[in-house]
């Protein structure tokens, strides 16, 4: 059974940094498209970034370079490094995975991931 488990969330002050992790099991990790999304209260889910097996990445314009997606293949782990955080970044963050996709970057705007994590809370406040 495919599973994705996020970790590394919590509370941080404005301007701080945080690194999220997502462990993927029972899937074709080296060939899979993976991504990070977030959803704030009262807002729709938005894409943050995607990464494919060869390491190519794509970012949503709204991230403004403050978020970095990466992966560790031997550990089957996806990461999201967040920096210069603001209260607007407060949200539940989700990781997702899908192997049967023609375009990974397109998932940022038209997500069609078959597997999602449960989500992890990130709170940015003074």
N, C-alpha and C. Protein backbone atom coordinates (compact mmCIF):
# COMPACT_ATOMS: atom_id res chain seq x y z
N UNK A 1 0.84 -1.19 0.00
CA UNK A 1 0.00 0.00 0.00
C UNK A 1 0.88 1.24 0.00
N UNK A 2 0.61 2.15 -0.92
CA UNK A 2 1.37 3.39 -1.01
C UNK A 2 1.02 4.29 0.17
N UNK A 3 2.06 4.82 0.80
CA UNK A 3 1.86 5.73 1.91
C UNK A 3 2.83 6.89 1.82
N UNK A 4 2.38 8.06 2.24
CA UNK A 4 3.22 9.23 2.34
C UNK A 4 3.00 9.82 3.72
N UNK A 5 4.08 10.05 4.44
CA UNK A 5 4.00 10.56 5.80
C UNK A 5 4.86 11.80 5.92
N UNK A 6 4.23 12.92 6.24
CA UNK A 6 4.94 14.18 6.41
C UNK A 6 5.43 14.33 7.85
N UNK A 7 6.50 15.09 8.00
CA UNK A 7 7.03 15.41 9.32
C UNK A 7 7.81 16.71 9.24
N UNK A 8 8.14 17.27 10.38
CA UNK A 8 8.96 18.47 10.42
C UNK A 8 8.19 19.76 10.58
N UNK A 9 6.89 19.69 10.68
CA UNK A 9 6.09 20.90 10.85
C UNK A 9 6.16 21.42 12.27
N UNK A 10 5.47 22.52 12.50
CA UNK A 10 5.46 23.13 13.81
C UNK A 10 5.28 24.61 13.73
N UNK A 11 5.68 25.29 14.78
CA UNK A 11 5.56 26.74 14.87
C UNK A 11 6.91 27.41 14.70
N UNK A 12 6.91 28.53 14.03
CA UNK A 12 8.13 29.28 13.80
C UNK A 12 7.79 30.77 13.75
N UNK A 13 8.74 31.60 14.13
CA UNK A 13 8.54 33.04 14.09
C UNK A 13 8.74 33.58 12.69
N UNK A 14 8.13 34.72 12.38
CA UNK A 14 8.35 35.33 11.06
C UNK A 14 9.83 35.52 10.77
N UNK A 15 10.20 35.22 9.54
CA UNK A 15 11.60 35.32 9.15
C UNK A 15 12.38 34.04 9.38
N UNK A 16 11.78 33.09 10.05
CA UNK A 16 12.45 31.85 10.35
C UNK A 16 12.40 30.86 9.21
N UNK A 17 12.99 29.70 9.45
CA UNK A 17 13.05 28.64 8.45
C UNK A 17 12.52 27.34 9.02
N UNK A 18 12.10 26.47 8.13
CA UNK A 18 11.57 25.18 8.52
C UNK A 18 11.78 24.20 7.37
N UNK A 19 12.05 22.95 7.69
CA UNK A 19 12.24 21.93 6.67
C UNK A 19 11.28 20.78 6.89
N UNK A 20 10.44 20.53 5.91
CA UNK A 20 9.48 19.44 5.97
C UNK A 20 10.04 18.21 5.26
N UNK A 21 9.62 17.05 5.74
CA UNK A 21 10.02 15.79 5.12
C UNK A 21 8.78 14.98 4.78
N UNK A 22 8.91 14.13 3.78
CA UNK A 22 7.83 13.25 3.37
C UNK A 22 8.42 11.93 2.93
N UNK A 23 8.11 10.88 3.66
CA UNK A 23 8.63 9.56 3.35
C UNK A 23 7.60 8.79 2.52
N UNK A 24 8.05 8.25 1.39
CA UNK A 24 7.19 7.51 0.48
C UNK A 24 7.52 6.03 0.55
N UNK A 25 6.49 5.21 0.66
CA UNK A 25 6.68 3.76 0.69
C UNK A 25 5.80 3.08 -0.34
N UNK A 26 6.26 1.92 -0.82
CA UNK A 26 5.50 1.08 -1.75
C UNK A 26 5.14 1.79 -3.05
N UNK A 27 6.10 2.50 -3.62
CA UNK A 27 5.89 3.16 -4.89
C UNK A 27 7.20 3.25 -5.66
N UNK A 28 7.09 3.60 -6.94
CA UNK A 28 8.26 3.68 -7.82
C UNK A 28 8.94 5.01 -7.63
N UNK A 29 9.67 5.14 -6.55
CA UNK A 29 10.22 6.42 -6.14
C UNK A 29 11.09 7.09 -7.19
N UNK A 30 11.97 6.36 -7.83
CA UNK A 30 12.92 6.95 -8.77
C UNK A 30 12.25 7.52 -10.02
N UNK A 31 11.07 7.07 -10.35
CA UNK A 31 10.37 7.52 -11.54
C UNK A 31 9.13 8.34 -11.24
N UNK A 32 8.84 8.55 -10.00
CA UNK A 32 7.59 9.17 -9.60
C UNK A 32 7.69 10.69 -9.63
N UNK A 33 6.56 11.31 -9.89
CA UNK A 33 6.42 12.76 -9.73
C UNK A 33 5.92 13.02 -8.31
N UNK A 34 6.57 13.92 -7.61
CA UNK A 34 6.16 14.26 -6.27
C UNK A 34 6.03 15.77 -6.14
N UNK A 35 5.19 16.18 -5.23
CA UNK A 35 4.97 17.60 -5.06
C UNK A 35 4.57 17.98 -3.66
N UNK A 36 4.69 19.26 -3.39
CA UNK A 36 4.24 19.84 -2.13
C UNK A 36 3.11 20.81 -2.41
N UNK A 37 2.09 20.75 -1.58
CA UNK A 37 0.95 21.64 -1.66
C UNK A 37 0.63 22.15 -0.27
N UNK A 38 -0.17 23.18 -0.21
CA UNK A 38 -0.60 23.69 1.08
C UNK A 38 -2.01 24.24 0.98
N UNK A 39 -2.68 24.28 2.12
CA UNK A 39 -4.02 24.81 2.17
C UNK A 39 -4.20 25.56 3.49
N UNK A 40 -4.48 26.84 3.37
CA UNK A 40 -4.72 27.69 4.53
C UNK A 40 -6.22 27.73 4.81
N UNK A 41 -6.60 28.03 6.04
CA UNK A 41 -8.02 28.12 6.37
C UNK A 41 -8.75 29.10 5.48
N UNK A 42 -9.85 28.67 4.90
CA UNK A 42 -10.64 29.53 4.05
C UNK A 42 -10.11 29.71 2.64
N UNK A 43 -9.02 29.03 2.30
CA UNK A 43 -8.44 29.14 0.97
C UNK A 43 -8.39 27.78 0.29
N UNK A 44 -8.29 27.81 -1.02
CA UNK A 44 -8.15 26.58 -1.78
C UNK A 44 -6.72 26.07 -1.71
N UNK A 45 -6.57 24.80 -1.98
CA UNK A 45 -5.24 24.20 -2.02
C UNK A 45 -4.42 24.83 -3.14
N UNK A 46 -3.15 25.10 -2.86
CA UNK A 46 -2.27 25.66 -3.87
C UNK A 46 -0.99 24.86 -3.98
N UNK A 47 -0.48 24.77 -5.19
CA UNK A 47 0.75 24.05 -5.41
C UNK A 47 1.96 24.88 -5.02
N UNK A 48 2.99 24.20 -4.53
CA UNK A 48 4.23 24.85 -4.15
C UNK A 48 5.34 24.49 -5.12
N UNK A 49 5.60 23.21 -5.27
CA UNK A 49 6.68 22.76 -6.13
C UNK A 49 6.52 21.29 -6.46
N UNK A 50 7.16 20.87 -7.56
CA UNK A 50 7.17 19.47 -7.95
C UNK A 50 8.60 19.06 -8.27
N UNK A 51 8.83 17.76 -8.22
CA UNK A 51 10.13 17.21 -8.57
C UNK A 51 9.91 15.82 -9.16
N UNK A 52 10.71 15.47 -10.19
CA UNK A 52 10.60 14.17 -10.82
C UNK A 52 11.86 13.36 -10.56
N UNK A 53 11.86 12.13 -11.07
CA UNK A 53 12.93 11.20 -10.77
C UNK A 53 14.32 11.67 -11.13
N UNK A 54 14.47 12.42 -12.22
CA UNK A 54 15.79 12.90 -12.62
C UNK A 54 16.21 14.16 -11.89
N UNK A 55 15.38 14.64 -10.97
CA UNK A 55 15.72 15.79 -10.16
C UNK A 55 15.21 17.12 -10.66
N UNK A 56 14.61 17.16 -11.81
CA UNK A 56 14.07 18.41 -12.34
C UNK A 56 12.93 18.91 -11.47
N UNK A 57 12.92 20.21 -11.24
CA UNK A 57 11.95 20.82 -10.34
C UNK A 57 11.15 21.91 -11.04
N UNK A 58 10.02 22.23 -10.47
CA UNK A 58 9.18 23.32 -10.93
C UNK A 58 8.55 23.96 -9.70
N UNK A 59 8.45 25.29 -9.74
CA UNK A 59 7.92 26.03 -8.61
C UNK A 59 6.78 26.93 -9.03
N UNK A 60 5.82 27.09 -8.14
CA UNK A 60 4.77 28.06 -8.35
C UNK A 60 5.35 29.47 -8.23
N UNK A 61 4.86 30.38 -9.07
CA UNK A 61 5.38 31.75 -9.07
C UNK A 61 5.22 32.42 -7.71
N UNK A 62 4.16 32.08 -7.01
CA UNK A 62 3.88 32.73 -5.74
C UNK A 62 4.88 32.39 -4.64
N UNK A 63 5.70 31.39 -4.85
CA UNK A 63 6.65 31.00 -3.81
C UNK A 63 7.83 31.96 -3.71
N UNK A 64 8.10 32.73 -4.77
CA UNK A 64 9.11 33.80 -4.77
C UNK A 64 10.50 33.34 -4.33
N UNK A 65 10.83 32.10 -4.60
CA UNK A 65 12.16 31.61 -4.30
C UNK A 65 12.43 31.27 -2.85
N UNK A 66 11.43 31.32 -2.00
CA UNK A 66 11.61 31.03 -0.59
C UNK A 66 11.47 29.55 -0.25
N UNK A 67 11.05 28.75 -1.21
CA UNK A 67 10.85 27.33 -0.98
C UNK A 67 11.74 26.53 -1.93
N UNK A 68 12.33 25.47 -1.40
CA UNK A 68 13.19 24.61 -2.19
C UNK A 68 12.78 23.16 -2.00
N UNK A 69 12.45 22.50 -3.10
CA UNK A 69 12.08 21.09 -3.05
C UNK A 69 13.29 20.25 -3.41
N UNK A 70 13.44 19.14 -2.74
CA UNK A 70 14.54 18.23 -3.01
C UNK A 70 14.14 16.83 -2.59
N UNK A 71 14.97 15.86 -2.92
CA UNK A 71 14.68 14.49 -2.55
C UNK A 71 15.94 13.70 -2.28
N UNK A 72 15.80 12.64 -1.52
CA UNK A 72 16.89 11.73 -1.19
C UNK A 72 16.42 10.35 -1.62
N UNK A 73 16.88 9.89 -2.76
CA UNK A 73 16.39 8.63 -3.31
C UNK A 73 16.66 7.41 -2.41
N UNK A 74 17.87 7.27 -1.87
CA UNK A 74 18.10 6.11 -1.00
C UNK A 74 17.17 6.07 0.19
N UNK A 75 16.76 7.22 0.68
CA UNK A 75 15.86 7.27 1.83
C UNK A 75 14.39 7.37 1.43
N UNK A 76 14.13 7.44 0.13
CA UNK A 76 12.76 7.60 -0.38
C UNK A 76 12.06 8.76 0.32
N UNK A 77 12.77 9.86 0.45
CA UNK A 77 12.26 11.00 1.21
C UNK A 77 12.25 12.27 0.37
N UNK A 78 11.16 12.97 0.46
CA UNK A 78 10.99 14.26 -0.19
C UNK A 78 11.13 15.36 0.86
N UNK A 79 11.72 16.48 0.47
CA UNK A 79 11.93 17.58 1.40
C UNK A 79 11.39 18.89 0.85
N UNK A 80 11.03 19.76 1.76
CA UNK A 80 10.67 21.12 1.40
C UNK A 80 11.35 22.06 2.39
N UNK A 81 12.36 22.78 1.92
CA UNK A 81 13.05 23.76 2.74
C UNK A 81 12.35 25.10 2.58
N UNK A 82 11.89 25.66 3.67
CA UNK A 82 11.19 26.93 3.66
C UNK A 82 12.00 27.96 4.43
N UNK A 83 12.10 29.15 3.88
CA UNK A 83 12.87 30.21 4.51
C UNK A 83 12.13 31.53 4.44
N UNK A 84 12.57 32.48 5.27
CA UNK A 84 11.95 33.80 5.33
C UNK A 84 10.43 33.70 5.43
N UNK A 85 9.98 32.89 6.33
CA UNK A 85 8.56 32.61 6.47
C UNK A 85 7.79 33.81 7.02
N UNK A 86 6.56 33.93 6.58
CA UNK A 86 5.66 34.97 7.03
C UNK A 86 4.37 34.33 7.53
N UNK A 87 3.54 35.09 8.26
CA UNK A 87 2.26 34.54 8.70
C UNK A 87 1.40 34.02 7.57
N UNK A 88 1.58 34.55 6.36
CA UNK A 88 0.81 34.08 5.21
C UNK A 88 1.16 32.66 4.81
N UNK A 89 2.26 32.16 5.32
CA UNK A 89 2.66 30.78 5.04
C UNK A 89 2.00 29.78 5.97
N UNK A 90 1.27 30.26 6.94
CA UNK A 90 0.57 29.38 7.86
C UNK A 90 -0.46 28.56 7.10
N UNK A 91 -0.35 27.24 7.18
CA UNK A 91 -1.23 26.36 6.43
C UNK A 91 -0.94 24.92 6.79
N UNK A 92 -1.78 24.04 6.28
CA UNK A 92 -1.49 22.62 6.32
C UNK A 92 -0.77 22.24 5.04
N UNK A 93 0.37 21.59 5.17
CA UNK A 93 1.19 21.24 4.03
C UNK A 93 1.07 19.76 3.71
N UNK A 94 0.91 19.45 2.44
CA UNK A 94 0.72 18.09 1.98
C UNK A 94 1.78 17.72 0.95
N UNK A 95 2.22 16.47 1.00
CA UNK A 95 3.04 15.94 -0.08
C UNK A 95 2.19 14.97 -0.88
N UNK A 96 2.55 14.78 -2.14
CA UNK A 96 1.77 13.94 -3.03
C UNK A 96 2.69 13.22 -4.00
N UNK A 97 2.20 12.11 -4.56
CA UNK A 97 3.01 11.32 -5.49
C UNK A 97 2.13 10.67 -6.55
N UNK A 98 2.68 10.54 -7.75
CA UNK A 98 2.01 9.87 -8.85
C UNK A 98 3.02 9.52 -9.93
N UNK A 99 3.04 8.27 -10.34
CA UNK A 99 3.98 7.81 -11.35
C UNK A 99 3.44 7.93 -12.76
N UNK A 100 2.14 7.80 -12.92
CA UNK A 100 1.53 7.78 -14.25
C UNK A 100 1.08 9.18 -14.67
N UNK A 101 2.06 10.05 -14.92
CA UNK A 101 1.79 11.41 -15.36
C UNK A 101 2.66 11.76 -16.56
N UNK A 102 2.07 12.46 -17.51
CA UNK A 102 2.83 12.90 -18.67
C UNK A 102 3.73 14.08 -18.33
N UNK A 103 3.21 14.99 -17.53
CA UNK A 103 3.96 16.17 -17.13
C UNK A 103 3.85 16.35 -15.63
N UNK A 104 5.00 16.44 -14.97
CA UNK A 104 5.01 16.61 -13.53
C UNK A 104 4.73 18.06 -13.14
N UNK A 105 5.35 19.00 -13.83
CA UNK A 105 5.18 20.40 -13.48
C UNK A 105 3.74 20.88 -13.63
N UNK A 106 3.01 20.29 -14.55
CA UNK A 106 1.62 20.68 -14.76
C UNK A 106 0.75 20.38 -13.54
N UNK A 107 1.22 19.49 -12.69
CA UNK A 107 0.45 19.14 -11.50
C UNK A 107 0.32 20.30 -10.53
N UNK A 108 1.16 21.31 -10.67
CA UNK A 108 1.07 22.48 -9.81
C UNK A 108 -0.25 23.21 -9.98
N UNK A 109 -0.76 23.23 -11.20
CA UNK A 109 -1.99 23.95 -11.49
C UNK A 109 -3.17 23.02 -11.76
N UNK A 110 -2.90 21.83 -12.22
CA UNK A 110 -3.94 20.83 -12.47
C UNK A 110 -3.50 19.52 -11.84
N UNK A 111 -3.52 19.46 -10.53
CA UNK A 111 -3.01 18.26 -9.83
C UNK A 111 -3.86 17.03 -10.10
N UNK A 112 -3.17 15.94 -10.36
CA UNK A 112 -3.83 14.66 -10.59
C UNK A 112 -3.05 13.55 -9.89
N UNK A 113 -2.57 13.86 -8.71
CA UNK A 113 -1.82 12.89 -7.93
C UNK A 113 -2.74 11.82 -7.37
N UNK A 114 -2.28 10.60 -7.43
CA UNK A 114 -3.07 9.50 -6.92
C UNK A 114 -2.92 9.27 -5.44
N UNK A 115 -1.84 9.78 -4.87
CA UNK A 115 -1.55 9.53 -3.46
C UNK A 115 -1.17 10.82 -2.75
N UNK A 116 -1.72 10.98 -1.57
CA UNK A 116 -1.49 12.18 -0.76
C UNK A 116 -1.19 11.80 0.68
N UNK A 117 -0.37 12.62 1.31
CA UNK A 117 -0.13 12.47 2.73
C UNK A 117 -1.28 13.05 3.53
N UNK A 118 -1.23 12.86 4.82
CA UNK A 118 -2.29 13.35 5.70
C UNK A 118 -2.19 14.85 5.95
N UNK A 119 -1.04 15.42 5.70
CA UNK A 119 -0.84 16.83 5.92
C UNK A 119 -0.18 17.11 7.25
N UNK A 120 0.54 18.22 7.32
CA UNK A 120 1.21 18.62 8.55
C UNK A 120 1.08 20.13 8.70
N UNK A 121 0.86 20.57 9.92
CA UNK A 121 0.59 21.98 10.19
C UNK A 121 1.88 22.78 10.32
N UNK A 122 1.88 23.94 9.68
CA UNK A 122 2.95 24.92 9.83
C UNK A 122 2.31 26.23 10.25
N UNK A 123 2.76 26.76 11.36
CA UNK A 123 2.23 28.01 11.89
C UNK A 123 3.35 29.02 12.04
N UNK A 124 3.17 30.18 11.42
CA UNK A 124 4.16 31.25 11.48
C UNK A 124 3.53 32.42 12.22
N UNK A 125 4.05 32.73 13.39
CA UNK A 125 3.50 33.81 14.20
C UNK A 125 4.55 34.34 15.15
N UNK A 126 4.33 35.58 15.61
CA UNK A 126 5.25 36.20 16.55
C UNK A 126 5.03 35.70 17.96
